[in-house]
């Protein structure tokens, strides 16, 4: 932030070639973030200028503001979700399932696999004894 | 970018209005036959917790210019300043940045205005009173006043339109042509939008015979014989159509309004009816009818337009020649050259019309150029039947001027492009009429057609200090409006006019009323409108330095400064500095929504929402061809071919399409005007009615003449005057009837010259096939004591 160039709304308008009223309209429509600071010190960063250039580009491609806003919201929803990951599923008994994350390190995977195997054996033994107990 | 469908409702998204920022729009002021001086009250109220910037977009009426505004709120009142547009915008932006209440009124292309108010405080109410000068549509015996309460969506080749919520559409125009103009959101249901209403004073020099409105229920109170007040009968109305009302005087005579201003200058406006100039010539005509068959003409407008064209063609003789062109996104031509008005060719023209179904955009320029080509370099007149719903009108006007033909415009619409069609006609030396879709289109079209190609005066000139110059030709039914300043000695003021074969002098009686300023401003607004129409948007959007080299820009600037009126070069601005202003605070933008124009189908411009997915996937080049604001059936069919049979789009479209197409064939019960239109369209090219032999043709012609006369159409007045003339001329050629029947024919010719019909069921007879000689005989004659026929009726 320290080296970022900040602009007032008038400067952002001059640099982007987009009238200030239009920029406020874009902010209200949610296709451009509001100023970095509020009130008398309200300024806009490089990302604002980049976004305005992008809006021009999207408009030149035939996108309407409503479409741009909608697409940006969809993008934002995707960004706030947890990143995707792969999990191994081990069904060690009919009533027990163990999930192991697939991207853990190899040494950790060995430890987990050993623990899962141990648990599998233990549960298998216990289940073979249970009917007998129940029969008592 | 995501490929997620882009038609999701946006109401919950940031930046969407959740409450009305503009609450009320109320029209007041004075209307003269020379124009109106209006004050439009706009009440804005913020129900929100943040400061607001509210933008209201509206179209100017015909020949209109903005003079000033006054902004009023709790503890303050401020008046606008007229500044060059760049300076006004700068002052506005600086005011907004300081946290001050700032207001900017700026005009863009096509006469669209953005009224922007920045920094309305939370829970604050602010009222803007905007003064507007405007023109009226003059007729010989009165005028039609039209004021837009909404802005209709219009066609532009590069416009983009989208359904953004149920029954709500947005439209965007290219920034390189329209700058930062912001269009409102269009709501199919206007009932939840701001209130509109009006209360106006009317003032004429002739006795007011009748005041009526085809658009609103009105309350009229006469203040003496020459003035009245007209107001909305209901408490409030909705912004989905223009206010339209007609004022008819009890005679068609010249009116001259003249008044002295405080500096002693004597300003005048004169309205000279066409009847003051003479009778039209009877020369052969060369006419082309240009039909707008864009999708916005669907339903009643196209049905009426077809009937009107049939009836217009019935007024043509065998020596008249005609062409027929229909346009939407493409253009179709009846014949590659003008053809004579024979019965056979008129029937083929009818078949051509019935094959032309409304769809696509409004490529008026292409239609115009194709129509002009039919004249093959010779002169002629074009009659355009259109709703005029197009953008970029300055470019169309330039093309029309270059085409060198005379255009007459028959506008059909509830939210007007009246300004554009008026200019289109005037700039090409023609006349225009604008009706609402709920009125008859066919009869006014026939009326307009009757005056085409046959001016009552040509080469018209007016002496003295008159601006703008009068039209070179005068057409039957349309008076001449002159604005000027008396230059001679006080007390001997007069207007001198001359034309080929005639002249006229009108005395000017200068009063001491306070009307002088109004007349002066009306002249200014008319001049500014004329020059605006010559200012293509690409030039108007150029940087200031470049514009200063532009002749139109400099003339507009000069006119704005002279008359104190806004134009594209000068805007109105006011900044109110108040305690508690919060510099730097960003106001939230709110766009005032407007109602979709009544009688314009929402789908004609905004299509159906589920189609957005289809459209959003098309490359931009293809979008340009299809984003006409409408979606043609051809486009839909091609898109649907690539979809599975089970697709929701295919199933939905199949059902909706079936519902849309029959709307062109709306049927109504037969009124007298319907019957007259039918008669008019059946005239043979020799002017008589059809029939199996001469006797049958003669009686059909006699009945037709009596039917027209009974409804007030004579040789010189009424929409069907051309038809009356042709029928009478035919009847005069009929010489081989029996003496009794020949006597009946002669009596009817005599009645036609007198312009009246005896009492009788002539309309009913005209619509009933059969031998009506006896009925006519009984209606026209009594039998005297000698058993001889004696004419005793009418």
Coordinates of N, CA and C in Angstrom, one line a residue, chain B residues 2-3 32 145 174 354 394 510 544 685 688:
Chain B
X2 N -17.8 -15.0 -16.1 CA -18.6 -16.2 -15.9 C -19.6 -16.4 -17.0
X3 N -20.0 -17.6 -17.3 CA -21.0 -17.8 -18.3 C -22.4 -18.0 -17.7
X32 N -50.0 28.5 -25.4 CA -50.6 29.4 -26.5 C -50.6 28.6 -27.8
X145 N -51.4 19.6 -28.1 CA -50.3 19.8 -27.2 C -49.8 18.4 -26.7
X174 N -24.4 3.3 -27.0 CA -22.9 3.4 -27.1 C -22.4 4.7 -26.6
X354 N -50.0 -7.0 -46.7 CA -50.5 -8.0 -45.8 C -49.4 -9.1 -45.6
X394 N -30.2 12.5 -35.1 CA -29.5 13.6 -35.9 C -28.9 13.0 -37.2
X510 N -49.8 45.5 -31.2 CA -48.9 45.2 -30.1 C -49.6 45.6 -28.8
X544 N -13.8 20.0 -26.4 CA -14.3 21.4 -26.6 C -13.5 22.2 -27.7
X685 N -59.5 3.6 -60.4 CA -58.5 4.6 -60.8 C -59.1 5.7 -61.6
X688 N -64.3 6.6 -59.8 CA -65.7 6.1 -59.5 C -65.6 4.8 -58.6

